[in-house]
mmCIF file of C-alpha atoms in Angstrom:
data_model
loop_
_atom_site.group_PDB
_atom_site.id
_atom_site.type_symbol
_atom_site.label_atom_id
_atom_site.label_comp_id
_atom_site.label_asym_id
_atom_site.label_seq_id
_atom_site.Cartn_x
_atom_site.Cartn_y
_atom_site.Cartn_z
ATOM 1 C CA MET A 1 4.736 58.068 -45.581
ATOM 2 C CA THR A 2 3.762 59.239 -42.123
ATOM 3 C CA THR A 3 3.089 56.245 -39.944
ATOM 4 C CA ALA A 4 0.782 55.900 -36.958
ATOM 5 C CA SER A 5 3.854 55.668 -34.735
ATOM 6 C CA ASP A 6 4.841 59.173 -35.823
ATOM 7 C CA LEU A 7 1.488 60.428 -34.564
ATOM 8 C CA ARG A 8 1.709 58.968 -31.091
ATOM 9 C CA SER A 9 0.220 61.552 -28.745
ATOM 10 C CA GLY A 10 2.966 61.163 -26.179
ATOM 11 C CA LYS A 11 0.952 59.578 -23.369
ATOM 12 C CA THR A 12 3.373 58.343 -20.758
ATOM 13 C CA ASP A 13 1.029 58.377 -17.754
ATOM 14 C CA ARG A 14 -1.449 55.754 -18.872
ATOM 15 C CA ASP A 15 -3.913 54.453 -16.315
ATOM 16 C CA GLU A 16 -3.559 50.761 -17.076
ATOM 17 C CA ASN A 17 -6.494 48.775 -15.759
ATOM 18 C CA PHE A 18 -5.574 46.098 -18.326
ATOM 19 C CA PRO A 19 -2.090 44.806 -17.401
ATOM 20 C CA VAL A 20 -2.234 42.275 -20.246
ATOM 21 C CA ALA A 21 1.488 41.574 -20.529
ATOM 22 C CA SER A 22 2.394 41.254 -16.853
ATOM 23 C CA TRP A 23 5.341 39.267 -15.552
ATOM 24 C CA ILE A 24 2.927 36.554 -14.443
ATOM 25 C CA ILE A 25 2.077 35.491 -18.000
ATOM 26 C CA HIS A 26 4.227 32.701 -19.464
ATOM 27 C CA PRO A 27 7.088 34.013 -21.646
ATOM 28 C CA ARG A 28 5.915 31.970 -24.640
ATOM 29 C CA HIS A 29 2.850 34.201 -24.937
ATOM 30 C CA ARG A 30 4.443 37.590 -24.355
ATOM 31 C CA ALA A 31 5.593 38.423 -27.899
ATOM 32 C CA LEU A 32 2.085 37.973 -29.293
ATOM 33 C CA ILE A 33 0.473 39.804 -26.373
ATOM 34 C CA LEU A 34 2.879 42.729 -26.690
ATOM 35 C CA SER A 35 2.178 42.943 -30.420
ATOM 36 C CA PHE A 36 -1.537 43.132 -29.624
ATOM 37 C CA TYR A 37 -0.882 45.695 -26.894
ATOM 38 C CA ASN A 38 1.201 47.926 -29.156
ATOM 39 C CA PHE A 39 -1.417 47.739 -31.902
ATOM 40 C CA VAL A 40 -4.212 48.697 -29.513
ATOM 41 C CA ARG A 41 -2.279 51.455 -27.765
ATOM 42 C CA THR A 42 -1.209 53.068 -31.033
ATOM 43 C CA ALA A 43 -4.750 52.947 -32.398
ATOM 44 C CA ASP A 44 -5.945 54.474 -29.120
ATOM 45 C CA ASP A 45 -3.438 57.302 -29.498
ATOM 46 C CA ILE A 46 -4.737 57.973 -32.994
ATOM 47 C CA ALA A 47 -8.319 58.243 -31.730
ATOM 48 C CA ASP A 48 -7.223 60.594 -28.918
ATOM 49 C CA HIS A 49 -4.773 62.679 -30.950
ATOM 50 C CA ALA A 50 -4.908 66.350 -30.051
ATOM 51 C CA THR A 51 -4.559 67.893 -33.509
ATOM 52 C CA LEU A 52 -5.756 65.368 -36.104
ATOM 53 C CA SER A 53 -9.201 65.981 -37.549
ATOM 54 C CA ALA A 54 -11.888 63.326 -37.190
ATOM 55 C CA ASP A 55 -11.545 62.400 -40.859
ATOM 56 C CA GLU A 56 -7.770 62.008 -40.539
ATOM 57 C CA LYS A 57 -8.166 59.810 -37.469
ATOM 58 C CA LEU A 58 -10.643 57.563 -39.279
ATOM 59 C CA ARG A 59 -8.329 57.302 -42.286
ATOM 60 C CA TYR A 60 -5.463 56.129 -40.087
ATOM 61 C CA LEU A 61 -7.690 53.637 -38.288
ATOM 62 C CA ASP A 62 -8.878 52.318 -41.657
ATOM 63 C CA LEU A 63 -5.244 51.983 -42.754
ATOM 64 C CA PHE A 64 -4.453 50.097 -39.567
ATOM 65 C CA GLU A 65 -7.274 47.670 -40.302
ATOM 66 C CA ALA A 66 -6.253 47.221 -43.933
ATOM 67 C CA GLU A 67 -2.656 46.410 -43.047
ATOM 68 C CA LEU A 68 -3.708 44.088 -40.253
ATOM 69 C CA LEU A 69 -5.592 42.196 -42.967
ATOM 70 C CA GLY A 70 -2.530 42.080 -45.210
ATOM 71 C CA LYS A 71 -3.152 45.079 -47.467
ATOM 72 C CA GLY A 72 0.149 46.916 -47.056
ATOM 73 C CA ASP A 73 3.249 47.041 -44.885
ATOM 74 C CA THR A 74 3.683 50.678 -43.841
ATOM 75 C CA GLN A 75 2.300 50.542 -40.287
ATOM 76 C CA LYS A 76 4.676 48.526 -38.138
ATOM 77 C CA GLU A 77 2.226 47.825 -35.311
ATOM 78 C CA ALA A 78 -0.337 46.381 -37.702
ATOM 79 C CA VAL A 79 2.275 44.362 -39.601
ATOM 80 C CA SER A 80 3.819 43.051 -36.378
ATOM 81 C CA LEU A 81 0.463 41.887 -35.017
ATOM 82 C CA ARG A 82 -0.524 40.365 -38.356
ATOM 83 C CA ARG A 83 2.663 38.291 -38.426
ATOM 84 C CA ALA A 84 2.426 37.322 -34.754
ATOM 85 C CA LEU A 85 -1.161 36.131 -35.216
ATOM 86 C CA ALA A 86 -0.200 34.181 -38.338
ATOM 87 C CA GLU A 87 2.512 32.349 -36.409
ATOM 88 C CA ARG A 88 -0.163 31.050 -34.037
ATOM 89 C CA SER A 89 -2.815 30.568 -36.765
ATOM 90 C CA MET A 90 -5.096 33.006 -34.930
ATOM 91 C CA PRO A 91 -7.620 35.280 -36.680
ATOM 92 C CA PRO A 92 -7.533 39.080 -36.134
ATOM 93 C CA ARG A 93 -11.117 39.239 -34.872
ATOM 94 C CA HIS A 94 -10.360 40.797 -31.476
ATOM 95 C CA ALA A 95 -8.081 43.492 -32.886
ATOM 96 C CA LEU A 96 -10.726 44.329 -35.483
ATOM 97 C CA ASP A 97 -13.319 44.631 -32.718
ATOM 98 C CA VAL A 98 -11.150 47.083 -30.800
ATOM 99 C CA LEU A 99 -10.868 49.270 -33.906
ATOM 100 C CA VAL A 100 -14.669 49.553 -33.861
ATOM 101 C CA ALA A 101 -14.420 51.149 -30.405
ATOM 102 C CA PHE A 102 -11.728 53.600 -31.491
ATOM 103 C CA ARG A 103 -13.884 54.704 -34.413
ATOM 104 C CA MET A 104 -16.671 55.251 -31.894
ATOM 105 C CA ASP A 105 -14.287 57.407 -29.840
ATOM 106 C CA VAL A 106 -13.816 59.613 -32.891
ATOM 107 C CA THR A 107 -17.484 59.894 -33.829
ATOM 108 C CA LYS A 108 -19.484 59.444 -30.597
ATOM 109 C CA LEU A 109 -18.931 61.882 -27.734
ATOM 110 C CA ARG A 110 -21.990 61.142 -25.550
ATOM 111 C CA TYR A 111 -23.810 58.023 -24.306
ATOM 112 C CA GLU A 112 -27.510 57.993 -23.566
ATOM 113 C CA ASN A 113 -27.754 55.093 -21.105
ATOM 114 C CA TRP A 114 -25.972 52.178 -19.463
ATOM 115 C CA ASP A 115 -26.735 49.843 -22.361
ATOM 116 C CA GLU A 116 -24.892 52.164 -24.756
ATOM 117 C CA VAL A 117 -21.885 52.184 -22.452
ATOM 118 C CA ILE A 118 -21.897 48.380 -22.291
ATOM 119 C CA HIS A 119 -22.145 48.280 -26.090
ATOM 120 C CA TYR A 120 -19.021 50.445 -26.226
ATOM 121 C CA CYS A 121 -17.294 48.083 -23.783
ATOM 122 C CA ARG A 122 -18.239 45.183 -26.078
ATOM 123 C CA TYR A 123 -15.690 46.593 -28.510
ATOM 124 C CA SER A 124 -13.279 48.581 -26.340
ATOM 125 C CA ALA A 125 -12.714 46.156 -23.472
ATOM 126 C CA MET A 126 -14.247 42.721 -23.916
ATOM 127 C CA PRO A 127 -12.038 41.842 -26.927
ATOM 128 C CA VAL A 128 -8.949 42.305 -24.734
ATOM 129 C CA GLY A 129 -10.082 39.589 -22.343
ATOM 130 C CA ARG A 130 -11.274 37.330 -25.161
ATOM 131 C CA PHE A 131 -7.918 37.713 -26.888
ATOM 132 C CA MET A 132 -6.059 36.725 -23.722
ATOM 133 C CA LEU A 133 -8.272 33.678 -23.289
ATOM 134 C CA ASP A 134 -7.747 32.626 -26.905
ATOM 135 C CA VAL A 135 -3.977 33.044 -26.623
ATOM 136 C CA HIS A 136 -4.037 30.603 -23.700
ATOM 137 C CA GLY A 137 -6.315 28.126 -25.468
ATOM 138 C CA GLU A 138 -9.219 28.622 -23.080
ATOM 139 C CA SER A 139 -12.820 27.698 -23.859
ATOM 140 C CA ASN A 140 -15.275 30.278 -25.174
ATOM 141 C CA SER A 141 -17.406 29.376 -22.155
ATOM 142 C CA THR A 142 -15.107 31.646 -20.142
ATOM 143 C CA TRP A 143 -16.075 34.688 -22.201
ATOM 144 C CA ALA A 144 -19.138 35.683 -20.168
ATOM 145 C CA ALA A 145 -17.208 36.155 -16.927
ATOM 146 C CA SER A 146 -14.314 37.753 -18.805
ATOM 147 C CA ASP A 147 -16.694 40.192 -20.502
ATOM 148 C CA ALA A 148 -18.047 41.260 -17.116
ATOM 149 C CA LEU A 149 -14.548 41.815 -15.754
ATOM 150 C CA CYS A 150 -13.346 43.768 -18.775
ATOM 151 C CA ALA A 151 -16.448 45.942 -18.884
ATOM 152 C CA GLY A 152 -16.030 46.672 -15.178
ATOM 153 C CA LEU A 153 -12.391 47.620 -15.708
ATOM 154 C CA GLN A 154 -13.351 49.903 -18.572
ATOM 155 C CA ILE A 155 -16.085 51.678 -16.644
ATOM 156 C CA ASN A 156 -13.773 52.045 -13.657
ATOM 157 C CA ASN A 157 -11.426 53.872 -16.004
ATOM 158 C CA HIS A 158 -14.267 56.019 -17.357
ATOM 159 C CA LEU A 159 -15.133 57.097 -13.828
ATOM 160 C CA GLN A 160 -11.517 57.677 -12.832
ATOM 161 C CA ASP A 161 -10.857 59.870 -15.854
ATOM 162 C CA CYS A 162 -14.278 61.457 -16.358
ATOM 163 C CA ALA A 163 -13.008 65.007 -15.845
ATOM 164 C CA LYS A 164 -9.906 64.553 -17.995
ATOM 165 C CA ASP A 165 -11.898 62.973 -20.840
ATOM 166 C CA TYR A 166 -14.338 65.886 -20.783
ATOM 167 C CA LYS A 167 -11.760 68.658 -20.539
ATOM 168 C CA ASN A 168 -9.256 67.230 -23.028
ATOM 169 C CA LEU A 169 -11.475 65.411 -25.528
ATOM 170 C CA ASN A 170 -15.037 66.635 -24.905
ATOM 171 C CA ARG A 171 -15.831 62.955 -24.492
ATOM 172 C CA VAL A 172 -18.282 61.834 -21.783
ATOM 173 C CA TYR A 173 -18.940 58.184 -21.054
ATOM 174 C CA LEU A 174 -21.278 58.905 -18.128
ATOM 175 C CA PRO A 175 -24.796 58.052 -19.372
ATOM 176 C CA ARG A 176 -27.035 61.061 -19.933
ATOM 177 C CA ASP A 177 -29.934 59.405 -18.129
ATOM 178 C CA ALA A 178 -27.776 58.740 -15.041
ATOM 179 C CA LEU A 179 -26.671 62.366 -14.963
ATOM 180 C CA ALA A 180 -30.252 63.552 -15.357
ATOM 181 C CA ALA A 181 -31.529 61.208 -12.637
ATOM 182 C CA SER A 182 -29.144 62.835 -10.153
ATOM 183 C CA GLY A 183 -29.783 66.362 -11.375
ATOM 184 C CA ALA A 184 -26.237 66.635 -12.708
ATOM 185 C CA THR A 185 -24.993 68.142 -15.963
ATOM 186 C CA VAL A 186 -22.060 67.389 -18.226
ATOM 187 C CA GLU A 187 -20.647 70.857 -17.587
ATOM 188 C CA MET A 188 -20.091 69.973 -13.920
ATOM 189 C CA LEU A 189 -17.208 67.745 -15.063
ATOM 190 C CA GLY A 190 -15.244 70.897 -15.823
ATOM 191 C CA GLU A 191 -15.175 72.010 -12.173
ATOM 192 C CA ALA A 192 -12.390 71.397 -9.681
ATOM 193 C CA LYS A 193 -14.680 69.493 -7.305
ATOM 194 C CA SER A 194 -17.867 67.532 -7.906
ATOM 195 C CA GLN A 195 -21.104 69.177 -6.958
ATOM 196 C CA PRO A 196 -23.358 66.936 -4.805
ATOM 197 C CA ALA A 197 -25.554 65.975 -7.768
ATOM 198 C CA LEU A 198 -22.577 64.861 -9.863
ATOM 199 C CA LEU A 199 -21.012 63.006 -6.945
ATOM 200 C CA GLN A 200 -24.288 61.159 -6.388
ATOM 201 C CA CYS A 201 -24.272 60.114 -10.045
ATOM 202 C CA LEU A 202 -20.640 58.971 -9.970
ATOM 203 C CA HIS A 203 -21.129 56.930 -6.799
ATOM 204 C CA ALA A 204 -24.273 55.290 -8.210
ATOM 205 C CA LEU A 205 -22.386 54.311 -11.351
ATOM 206 C CA ALA A 206 -19.580 52.889 -9.214
ATOM 207 C CA VAL A 207 -22.092 50.730 -7.335
ATOM 208 C CA ARG A 208 -23.456 49.474 -10.644
ATOM 209 C CA THR A 209 -19.921 48.740 -11.822
ATOM 210 C CA GLU A 210 -19.236 46.786 -8.639
ATOM 211 C CA THR A 211 -22.217 44.567 -9.448
ATOM 212 C CA LEU A 212 -20.746 43.984 -12.896
ATOM 213 C CA LEU A 213 -17.370 43.064 -11.414
ATOM 214 C CA ASN A 214 -19.050 40.617 -9.053
ATOM 215 C CA GLU A 215 -20.351 38.748 -12.108
ATOM 216 C CA SER A 216 -16.751 37.985 -13.066
ATOM 217 C CA LYS A 217 -15.688 36.298 -9.835
ATOM 218 C CA SER A 218 -15.813 32.768 -11.267
ATOM 219 C CA LEU A 219 -13.393 33.554 -14.084
ATOM 220 C CA GLY A 220 -10.188 32.571 -12.302
ATOM 221 C CA ALA A 221 -11.623 29.164 -11.475
ATOM 222 C CA GLU A 222 -12.929 28.656 -15.011
ATOM 223 C CA VAL A 223 -9.603 29.117 -16.782
ATOM 224 C CA LYS A 224 -7.254 26.148 -16.949
ATOM 225 C CA ASP A 225 -3.952 27.963 -17.390
ATOM 226 C CA PHE A 226 -2.340 28.433 -13.981
ATOM 227 C CA ARG A 227 -0.457 31.639 -14.780
ATOM 228 C CA LEU A 228 -3.473 33.210 -16.450
ATOM 229 C CA GLY A 229 -5.528 32.368 -13.371
ATOM 230 C CA LEU A 230 -3.012 34.208 -11.213
ATOM 231 C CA ASP A 231 -3.067 37.200 -13.557
ATOM 232 C CA ILE A 232 -6.858 37.340 -13.447
ATOM 233 C CA ALA A 233 -6.784 37.267 -9.643
ATOM 234 C CA VAL A 234 -4.450 40.269 -9.631
ATOM 235 C CA ILE A 235 -6.591 42.218 -12.104
ATOM 236 C CA GLN A 236 -9.728 41.499 -10.087
ATOM 237 C CA ALA A 237 -8.002 42.663 -6.908
ATOM 238 C CA PHE A 238 -7.061 45.932 -8.609
ATOM 239 C CA ALA A 239 -10.593 46.383 -9.938
ATOM 240 C CA ASP A 240 -12.192 45.739 -6.565
ATOM 241 C CA LYS A 241 -9.937 48.227 -4.812
ATOM 242 C CA ILE A 242 -10.514 50.899 -7.448
ATOM 243 C CA VAL A 243 -14.283 50.532 -7.475
ATOM 244 C CA GLY A 244 -14.228 50.775 -3.685
ATOM 245 C CA MET A 245 -12.404 54.087 -3.968
ATOM 246 C CA LEU A 246 -14.843 55.300 -6.610
ATOM 247 C CA LYS A 247 -17.823 54.486 -4.379
ATOM 248 C CA GLY A 248 -16.564 56.824 -1.668
ATOM 249 C CA ARG A 249 -14.380 59.475 -3.282
ATOM 250 C CA ASP A 250 -14.654 62.335 -5.733
ATOM 251 C CA PRO A 251 -12.616 61.605 -8.899
ATOM 252 C CA LEU A 252 -12.553 65.312 -9.704
ATOM 253 C CA SER A 253 -10.700 66.257 -6.524
ATOM 254 C CA GLU A 254 -9.466 63.062 -4.799
ATOM 255 C CA ARG A 255 -7.098 60.242 -5.675
ATOM 256 C CA VAL A 256 -8.872 57.281 -7.272
ATOM 257 C CA HIS A 257 -5.836 55.457 -8.664
ATOM 258 C CA LEU A 258 -3.657 52.877 -6.966
ATOM 259 C CA SER A 259 -0.160 53.852 -5.918
ATOM 260 C CA LYS A 260 2.806 51.688 -6.886
ATOM 261 C CA LEU A 261 3.001 50.379 -3.328
ATOM 262 C CA GLU A 262 -0.706 49.495 -3.364
ATOM 263 C CA LEU A 263 -0.333 47.764 -6.723
ATOM 264 C CA LEU A 264 2.541 45.697 -5.367
ATOM 265 C CA GLY A 265 0.687 44.742 -2.199
ATOM 266 C CA HIS A 266 -2.503 43.742 -4.000
ATOM 267 C CA THR A 267 -0.472 41.757 -6.530
ATOM 268 C CA PHE A 268 1.217 39.581 -3.937
ATOM 269 C CA ARG A 269 -1.950 39.068 -1.898
ATOM 270 C CA ALA A 270 -3.949 38.114 -4.982
ATOM 271 C CA VAL A 271 -1.274 35.729 -6.252
ATOM 272 C CA ALA A 272 -1.032 34.047 -2.864
ATOM 273 C CA GLY A 273 -4.805 33.725 -2.554
ATOM 274 C CA GLU A 274 -5.240 32.292 -6.051
ATOM 275 C CA PHE A 275 -2.368 29.874 -5.498
ATOM 276 C CA ILE A 276 -4.096 28.546 -2.386
ATOM 277 C CA HIS A 277 -7.470 28.282 -4.131
ATOM 278 C CA ARG A 278 -6.002 26.283 -6.980
ATOM 279 C CA SER A 279 -4.061 24.089 -4.608
ATOM 280 C CA VAL A 280 -7.240 23.017 -2.828
ATOM 281 C CA GLY A 281 -9.112 22.371 -6.064
ATOM 282 C CA ARG A 282 -11.682 25.175 -6.039
ATOM 283 C CA ARG A 283 -14.672 24.646 -8.317
ATOM 284 C CA PRO A 284 -16.104 27.439 -10.513
ATOM 285 C CA SER A 285 -19.476 28.903 -9.566
ATOM 286 C CA ALA A 286 -22.293 29.925 -11.883
ATOM 287 C CA LYS A 287 -22.857 33.577 -12.763
ATOM 288 C CA PRO A 288 -24.938 35.681 -15.165
ATOM 289 C CA ALA A 289 -23.469 36.913 -18.429
ATOM 290 C CA ALA A 290 -22.327 40.503 -18.916
ATOM 291 C CA GLY A 291 -23.696 40.750 -22.439
ATOM 292 C CA ALA A 292 -21.984 40.388 -25.782
#
């Protein structure tokens, strides 16, 4: 039988705003995290496959879900995650949530407003953070700040890749009402450079995303695990830098991704800053929830 692995779309240039298995995380957690990562990435490749029909994509995603729940052993990523979760007595809830988002990618190509985009993030991004928190034994009280961070990371990625998503997949995550408010159209995403109306829309969405990211600033202080706190600090540093680029640049014609050197520099600065904060006993601050 053809497996999902055989259908991998060959993406080797992923824009990873979710470095969930970084070297910072304790080795005892990495096998489970990598199993989750491989499951999610393979399901993502199914949803984005260039030649599969929508019905075929949904059938493979349904098979992934069935085997994650123990109904078969043909899809290695699903079987591997199922076994890894069982070893830790963890339910598959977060992986199941992510599959909801990939089904949306197959069936929903446009979003009417910001609330619809956040609803998508509830399934595409927030489960990743919740999974990481559960793996480390953190309290569910950390979910609100984590949800804000993960949604911000996801929307950063939507803005970075808005032209590519439109040209390659006919998929547009920019809300219709935001485009209309700026006098922009979806078709402008197919041009080599943003027209002023589209650029105004993209910059406004970046500002809104920055507000969302600011709601996550207490997360590092809320988590108890030292290594996870460091990892969160690094991810937030990446997110802040990217959203800053998106507020002032044109993703259709200018670089809005971090270089390897920038990633390295932000990593070390964030780790050092978080180490100092934890050493002096920083207390978490209150913040609003991102939505569930």
